[in-house]
């Protein structure tokens, strides 16, 4: 099987997969484009890099992408997608995402639970 894949790759029938950037590196690139640090500011490129970092599992990138989607910063405004990314970040214990979900929660009991989770997560954040 490996020999067949190698032969097909050498023949140009199969393209090698493009390497996926490291989540932290993608996040740094996103911030550089978002803030114009060392590069010209570019909200669309910032959003693309932020999504790469979010898809790679970085909670801070998920939270930031949610905010970008909610504001339409570099992307079309999309509240539903923003909510999904916010929930994913919260599921990973991101304190600000938990707090934001609590503020949006209409059920006071659920909101209180989310705030407690946010406070707990904040105590365990390592810098």
Short mmCIF file of C-alpha atoms in Angstrom, two decimals:
data_model
loop_
_atom_site.label_atom_id
_atom_site.label_comp_id
_atom_site.label_asym_id
_atom_site.label_seq_id
_atom_site.Cartn_x
_atom_site.Cartn_y
_atom_site.Cartn_z
CA UNK A 1 0.00 0.00 0.00
CA UNK A 2 2.80 2.43 0.92
CA UNK A 3 4.56 1.61 -2.34
CA UNK A 4 1.38 2.35 -4.31
CA UNK A 5 0.88 5.67 -2.52
CA UNK A 6 4.53 6.58 -3.09
CA UNK A 7 4.26 5.69 -6.78
CA UNK A 8 1.06 7.73 -7.17
CA UNK A 9 2.62 10.67 -5.33
CA UNK A 10 5.73 10.57 -7.51
CA UNK A 11 3.53 10.35 -10.59
CA UNK A 12 1.64 13.45 -9.45
CA UNK A 13 -1.65 11.61 -9.00
CA UNK A 14 -1.73 12.24 -5.25
CA UNK A 15 -0.72 15.54 -3.73
CA UNK A 16 1.00 15.58 -0.36
CA UNK A 17 -1.15 17.08 2.37
CA UNK A 18 -0.31 20.65 3.27
CA UNK A 19 1.05 20.83 6.81
CA UNK A 20 -1.34 22.25 9.39
CA UNK A 21 0.26 25.10 11.29
CA UNK A 22 0.73 24.87 15.03
CA UNK A 23 -2.31 26.30 16.84
CA UNK A 24 -0.26 28.75 18.89
CA UNK A 25 1.67 29.90 15.81
CA UNK A 26 -1.57 30.40 13.88
CA UNK A 27 -2.99 32.37 16.81
CA UNK A 28 0.10 34.58 16.88
CA UNK A 29 -0.22 35.18 13.14
CA UNK A 30 -3.90 36.07 13.59
CA UNK A 31 -3.07 38.59 16.30
CA UNK A 32 -0.32 40.10 14.16
CA UNK A 33 -2.77 40.72 11.31
CA UNK A 34 -5.53 41.85 13.67
CA UNK A 35 -3.30 44.36 15.47
CA UNK A 36 -0.95 45.27 12.62
CA UNK A 37 2.10 44.03 14.52
CA UNK A 38 4.95 43.62 12.05
CA UNK A 39 2.49 43.41 9.14
CA UNK A 40 -0.16 45.64 7.64
CA UNK A 41 -3.44 45.17 9.51
CA UNK A 42 -5.76 42.83 7.62
CA UNK A 43 -8.99 41.79 9.32
CA UNK A 44 -9.81 39.11 6.73
CA UNK A 45 -6.40 37.43 7.11
CA UNK A 46 -6.68 37.76 10.88
CA UNK A 47 -10.03 35.96 10.79
CA UNK A 48 -8.65 33.18 8.58
CA UNK A 49 -5.66 32.59 10.85
CA UNK A 50 -7.90 32.80 13.92
CA UNK A 51 -10.16 30.12 12.46
CA UNK A 52 -7.13 27.94 11.76
CA UNK A 53 -6.06 28.24 15.39
CA UNK A 54 -9.62 27.65 16.62
CA UNK A 55 -10.03 24.54 14.48
CA UNK A 56 -6.72 23.29 15.88
CA UNK A 57 -8.32 23.40 19.34
CA UNK A 58 -7.03 26.61 20.94
CA UNK A 59 -9.75 27.95 23.31
CA UNK A 60 -8.50 31.57 23.20
CA UNK A 61 -8.70 31.48 19.41
CA UNK A 62 -12.23 30.05 19.60
CA UNK A 63 -13.27 32.88 21.92
CA UNK A 64 -11.63 35.57 19.79
CA UNK A 65 -13.09 34.13 16.59
CA UNK A 66 -16.53 34.14 18.23
CA UNK A 67 -16.12 37.85 18.96
CA UNK A 68 -14.93 38.53 15.41
CA UNK A 69 -17.93 36.68 13.97
CA UNK A 70 -20.34 38.50 16.29
CA UNK A 71 -18.89 41.87 15.25
CA UNK A 72 -18.36 41.06 11.58
CA UNK A 73 -14.65 41.79 11.96
CA UNK A 74 -12.91 40.45 8.86
CA UNK A 75 -15.79 38.07 8.19
CA UNK A 76 -19.50 38.28 7.51
CA UNK A 77 -21.41 38.76 10.75
CA UNK A 78 -22.71 35.36 11.90
CA UNK A 79 -24.29 35.14 15.35
CA UNK A 80 -24.99 31.40 15.08
CA UNK A 81 -21.36 30.59 14.25
CA UNK A 82 -20.20 32.99 16.97
CA UNK A 83 -22.36 31.14 19.50
CA UNK A 84 -20.97 27.75 18.40
CA UNK A 85 -17.37 28.89 18.80
CA UNK A 86 -18.20 30.49 22.15
CA UNK A 87 -19.75 27.22 23.34
CA UNK A 88 -16.72 25.24 22.18
CA UNK A 89 -14.37 27.56 24.06
CA UNK A 90 -16.59 27.31 27.14
CA UNK A 91 -16.62 23.52 26.89
CA UNK A 92 -12.82 23.69 27.13
CA UNK A 93 -13.07 25.84 30.27
CA UNK A 94 -12.24 29.25 28.79
CA UNK A 95 -13.30 31.68 31.59
CA UNK A 96 -14.32 34.61 29.38
CA UNK A 97 -16.36 32.32 27.11
CA UNK A 98 -18.18 30.89 30.14
CA UNK A 99 -18.84 34.42 31.39
CA UNK A 100 -20.09 35.59 28.00
CA UNK A 101 -22.47 32.62 27.76
CA UNK A 102 -23.71 33.40 31.28
CA UNK A 103 -24.45 36.99 30.28
CA UNK A 104 -26.41 35.78 27.24
CA UNK A 105 -28.32 33.08 29.16
CA UNK A 106 -32.00 33.96 29.75
CA UNK A 107 -32.45 31.31 32.48
CA UNK A 108 -31.11 32.79 35.75
CA UNK A 109 -30.23 29.36 37.17
CA UNK A 110 -28.20 28.39 34.11
CA UNK A 111 -26.59 31.83 34.06
CA UNK A 112 -25.55 31.47 37.69
CA UNK A 113 -24.09 28.01 37.03
CA UNK A 114 -22.11 29.37 34.07
CA UNK A 115 -20.80 32.26 36.19
CA UNK A 116 -19.69 29.81 38.87
CA UNK A 117 -17.93 27.73 36.22
CA UNK A 118 -16.26 30.89 34.90
CA UNK A 119 -15.05 31.84 38.38
CA UNK A 120 -13.72 28.32 38.94
CA UNK A 121 -11.97 28.29 35.55
CA UNK A 122 -10.45 31.70 36.26
CA UNK A 123 -8.88 30.37 39.46
CA UNK A 124 -7.14 27.63 37.46
CA UNK A 125 -5.79 29.74 34.60
CA UNK A 126 -2.02 29.52 34.48
CA UNK A 127 0.00 32.35 33.03
#
